[in-house]
């Protein structure tokens, strides 16, 4: 559909160009390739249908007026005649109409050329951002001296489809001319400038919500759009917005979704299973009201007229409590434009067409995308527009941006549906570079004469190369000035030093949530541990198609837990045939995947879901076979005595934690602690004063010192990562006190495993004590690596971009412990 719409717009543009240049009659026989030949057929058929139905296209109107004037049937305005203003370019069909009007005796007069300005300035700048800042600063100074002045900022590239230029202009002018609008707590006021080319109506917050709600009637929405709806003030009222935000952050985003999209019914089911359901009654009522309207009006195969769809769309949005806040100026004006867009949808009934709901919604979205939206200027003193739009107007001052030779005059691309010989014959823009340059020079002279002061600026350095003044400025007398692109430095303000005597509240006398991750965060950065474990400042999760790495890891844990719940010992594993192994392994895989499938039963199961789960089943079976081969080949026999076992209220230093160990094996020599890993892992992550992975060292220390469970043997024989992953890295790697226990042992840095346990005890107690005592300094272990994906960067006040990769600047007291352990 987008390709069809683009081709339709290109065809309409070609038709308009032909009509303006009186070239419709010359189209036949002008084709030079398959595209121009196809357009010639379309144009002939379009013209035939219009004549047969009595329709008049807008492009043909000027020609009809000319013929009426020649036949003296056109009502004329009398002796006053016509006075034409703002015509930079007269098209052939317009010139023919004016000639016909003159032949009737009607006076036709063009406005007199404006008087040259008193000052024309050429302002080169270093680059594009500097050009914008220079313009904004000059305008601010000009308005400070002349508050009643009207200023035009002319931008040749403003009418292009590149939205980034408009965004850059808006951002820079807002910073310089309306800095108060930068604060998030300030209400929406009118800006001192207006950009003539607004944004698409479909991109405004209010209308984007409306379009999401309409698309929701036909299919599930991506999770990010659901989050957008839940957090939006334009949907389902505002009474439960806090509860909706919590539901989005803590229930919806972490949910297991094979496809990160949710239907309306699926969202209702998710809410029903949430512990926040009691606080979301208004949201559920709104969703149910929408579901009722969808059931009555939006069945997929229903066909209605566009006028009926306009009525049903309004009915759905009313049920969704779609609206804008009373003080939302953008929302108020966007709704007015939206109502006009729906009315435009109704006008498509002129041929009695009946459309499916998906087609009606897509058509309305196209209308909204092609509708330009900008806040009413309210007589803003600064008008930002294209040079063509300023024709016929006068200002106190004009600033002409992008007047370098690489930016202006912009090359005019001819319409590819019209052959080059035809475009050249008709003298269309873009067919004669010398004519285009002459037109640009005329425009520059007109601009220079439209204000008392005219400033032409350009960036010397651009991504395309070095620039000089545009050749279109030839003939103008320009005074070259270097204008400042930065604000004058503000006077320094004396800093006041305040002693921070605040103290962190003592920890509650109960287990701290988070388990070993508390110590992992404390080792990475004390402030991170404080923010995440005591302030509960966490980042929002994001979903992706299929299961993410954490979900895939959880399934591996669950599969191995279920398998060893039945098999238990190495001798039993060795006694099984290959077929029996596969049967038991597949049973564990299917039960684990069934849990995942049950988690997404709120959504209809598709062929994609089934294929994805089958792919995961095959992957787990392949990896599981290799893992069991590794287990069977271990030299020392073992019995799996604990699987995903939880130990509550265990103590390390002043902290009480709840821990879970993936697996504990019993051998004749003692116990083996195993932590499954589906990613990269190694024994080095246990070492140092700030270990990256303290979970197994913590459990090992507690096993040796406390015996958290009677089933635990007190002698620790080995500690290992079980690397369950594709490739050649599937292994048991870690520390052992007797050769043959692990498949890939690492060399101890101290004399024995027992000595390593003592060193771990000291490190972990230190970390636990620091956390309990409120050590909250910003102290990343390795920077900027530690900070790169940290969720606390918004509040820790550490400018990561300024960090130097020199650990000596941020060494903490842990350094001594690291040196000893190394």
XYZ file of N, CA, C and O in Angstrom, residues 408-468:
244
model
N 22.016 25.646 -2.191
C 21.005 26.435 -2.892
C 21.606 27.096 -4.122
O 22.753 27.576 -4.059
N 20.940 27.133 -5.272
C 19.612 26.557 -5.471
C 19.663 25.038 -5.497
O 20.615 24.451 -6.024
N 18.663 24.435 -4.897
C 18.629 22.989 -4.831
C 18.324 22.401 -6.206
O 17.484 22.933 -6.944
N 18.990 21.324 -6.575
C 18.681 20.697 -7.868
C 17.241 20.202 -7.892
O 16.731 19.679 -6.909
N 16.591 20.432 -9.000
C 15.187 20.049 -9.144
C 15.127 18.728 -9.900
O 15.565 18.636 -11.061
N 14.635 17.706 -9.227
C 14.518 16.381 -9.861
C 13.257 16.344 -10.717
O 12.165 16.676 -10.247
N 13.403 15.977 -11.950
C 12.237 15.866 -12.812
C 11.390 14.663 -12.448
O 11.855 13.686 -11.860
N 10.134 14.721 -12.792
C 9.236 13.603 -12.521
C 9.567 12.451 -13.471
O 9.531 12.630 -14.701
N 9.904 11.264 -12.962
C 10.331 10.154 -13.835
C 9.206 9.600 -14.698
O 9.481 8.803 -15.609
N 7.957 10.002 -14.451
C 6.858 9.530 -15.285
C 6.705 10.371 -16.544
O 5.873 10.046 -17.408
N 7.478 11.450 -16.634
C 7.484 12.292 -17.834
C 8.854 12.186 -18.486
O 9.877 12.309 -17.810
N 8.885 11.973 -19.776
C 10.160 11.775 -20.471
C 10.968 13.066 -20.469
O 10.416 14.178 -20.435
N 12.287 12.900 -20.528
C 13.163 14.067 -20.532
C 12.906 14.980 -21.743
O 12.821 16.208 -21.578
N 12.785 14.475 -22.953
C 12.515 15.388 -24.083
C 11.243 16.209 -23.882
O 11.205 17.395 -24.230
N 10.196 15.588 -23.309
C 8.951 16.330 -23.097
C 9.154 17.420 -22.044
O 8.682 18.556 -22.216
N 9.850 17.109 -20.968
C 10.092 18.117 -19.930
C 10.906 19.274 -20.477
O 10.652 20.442 -20.174
N 11.914 18.961 -21.284
C 12.755 20.003 -21.864
C 11.944 20.856 -22.846
O 12.048 22.097 -22.866
N 11.122 20.215 -23.672
C 10.314 20.926 -24.655
C 9.351 21.894 -23.986
O 9.123 23.013 -24.473
N 8.770 21.471 -22.825
C 7.796 22.308 -22.123
C 8.452 23.303 -21.173
O 7.752 24.137 -20.579
N 9.773 23.223 -21.007
C 10.471 24.160 -20.127
C 10.129 23.968 -18.655
O 10.043 24.952 -17.900
N 9.963 22.713 -18.230
C 9.624 22.454 -16.836
C 10.827 22.734 -15.939
O 11.984 22.605 -16.375
N 10.600 23.108 -14.664
C 11.717 23.285 -13.726
C 12.558 22.018 -13.650
O 12.038 20.905 -13.603
N 13.880 22.212 -13.683
C 14.791 21.084 -13.637
C 15.267 20.644 -14.990
O 16.200 19.827 -15.080
N 14.667 21.167 -16.066
C 15.078 20.758 -17.403
C 16.143 21.679 -17.984
O 16.808 21.315 -18.952
N 16.314 22.878 -17.412
C 17.293 23.832 -17.920
C 18.016 24.456 -16.725
O 17.471 25.345 -16.071
N 19.250 24.016 -16.397
C 19.953 24.550 -15.224
C 20.145 26.059 -15.272
O 20.050 26.728 -14.240
N 20.404 26.623 -16.433
C 20.598 28.068 -16.505
C 19.314 28.813 -16.175
O 19.336 29.859 -15.512
N 18.166 28.284 -16.606
C 16.889 28.916 -16.271
C 16.596 28.792 -14.777
O 16.070 29.729 -14.158
N 16.927 27.648 -14.207
C 16.718 27.476 -12.764
C 17.597 28.434 -11.969
O 17.152 29.007 -10.959
N 18.848 28.637 -12.392
C 19.731 29.561 -11.692
C 19.227 30.996 -11.829
O 19.265 31.773 -10.863
N 18.747 31.360 -13.012
C 18.202 32.707 -13.205
C 16.994 32.936 -12.301
O 16.829 34.017 -11.722
N 16.166 31.917 -12.180
C 15.013 32.033 -11.282
C 15.459 32.229 -9.839
O 14.892 33.045 -9.098
N 16.500 31.480 -9.415
C 17.004 31.625 -8.048
C 17.574 33.025 -7.815
O 17.416 33.600 -6.733
N 18.240 33.612 -8.833
C 18.764 34.964 -8.674
C 17.635 35.984 -8.541
O 17.725 36.918 -7.736
N 16.587 35.807 -9.326
C 15.436 36.700 -9.187
C 14.831 36.589 -7.795
O 14.443 37.590 -7.178
N 14.745 35.356 -7.304
C 14.194 35.152 -5.966
C 15.073 35.814 -4.908
O 14.571 36.431 -3.965
N 16.409 35.687 -5.054
C 17.317 36.306 -4.083
C 17.160 37.820 -4.085
O 17.170 38.462 -3.022
N 17.003 38.423 -5.266
C 16.807 39.877 -5.318
C 15.489 40.274 -4.673
O 15.409 41.283 -3.975
N 14.460 39.462 -4.907
C 13.181 39.760 -4.278
C 13.271 39.658 -2.761
O 12.752 40.499 -2.023
N 13.969 38.613 -2.259
C 14.142 38.462 -0.814
C 14.911 39.636 -0.240
O 14.544 40.217 0.788
N 15.989 40.035 -0.910
C 16.821 41.131 -0.401
C 16.066 42.443 -0.367
O 16.438 43.343 0.393
N 15.030 42.574 -1.183
C 14.269 43.824 -1.211
C 13.010 43.768 -0.349
O 12.241 44.722 -0.345
N 12.804 42.672 0.366
C 11.564 42.506 1.131
C 11.699 42.894 2.590
O 10.765 42.705 3.362
N 12.857 43.400 3.002
C 13.054 43.767 4.398
C 14.121 44.842 4.496
O 14.917 45.050 3.562
N 14.144 45.531 5.617
C 15.167 46.548 5.828
C 16.555 45.924 5.946
O 17.554 46.496 5.524
N 16.616 44.724 6.547
C 17.871 44.013 6.720
C 17.679 42.594 6.194
O 16.711 41.914 6.554
N 18.588 42.163 5.353
C 18.549 40.786 4.843
C 19.900 40.145 5.077
O 20.927 40.672 4.636
N 19.901 39.018 5.787
C 21.125 38.296 6.107
C 21.092 36.951 5.394
O 20.134 36.187 5.540
N 22.141 36.702 4.607
C 22.283 35.412 3.924
C 23.426 34.660 4.602
O 24.556 35.147 4.669
N 23.138 33.469 5.111
C 24.157 32.710 5.845
C 24.378 31.354 5.196
O 23.503 30.830 4.491
N 25.541 30.793 5.451
C 25.838 29.445 4.982
C 26.950 28.874 5.855
O 27.690 29.613 6.523
N 27.048 27.554 5.879
C 28.086 26.859 6.634
C 29.246 26.556 5.709
O 29.059 25.985 4.634
N 30.444 26.957 6.128
C 31.616 26.697 5.285
C 31.902 25.201 5.163
O 32.272 24.709 4.104
N 31.753 24.469 6.279
C 32.062 23.038 6.291
C 30.769 22.239 6.412
O 29.992 22.435 7.352
N 30.525 21.358 5.474
C 29.358 20.486 5.507
C 29.798 19.057 5.254
O 30.953 18.787 4.897
N 28.882 18.134 5.393
C 29.193 16.726 5.133
C 29.515 16.476 3.668
O 30.138 15.475 3.318
N 29.083 17.383 2.794
C 29.329 17.229 1.360
C 30.592 17.943 0.903
O 30.970 17.838 -0.267
N 31.233 18.709 1.802
C 32.455 19.408 1.423
C 32.424 20.855 1.862
O 31.531 21.289 2.601
N 33.415 21.622 1.393
C 33.511 23.042 1.730
C 32.582 23.851 0.824
O 32.454 23.578 -0.365
N 31.964 24.884 1.423
C 31.006 25.708 0.693
C 31.529 27.121 0.480
O 32.296 27.649 1.275
N 31.024 27.707 -0.597
C 31.190 29.130 -0.860
C 29.794 29.738 -1.019
O 28.802 29.013 -1.065
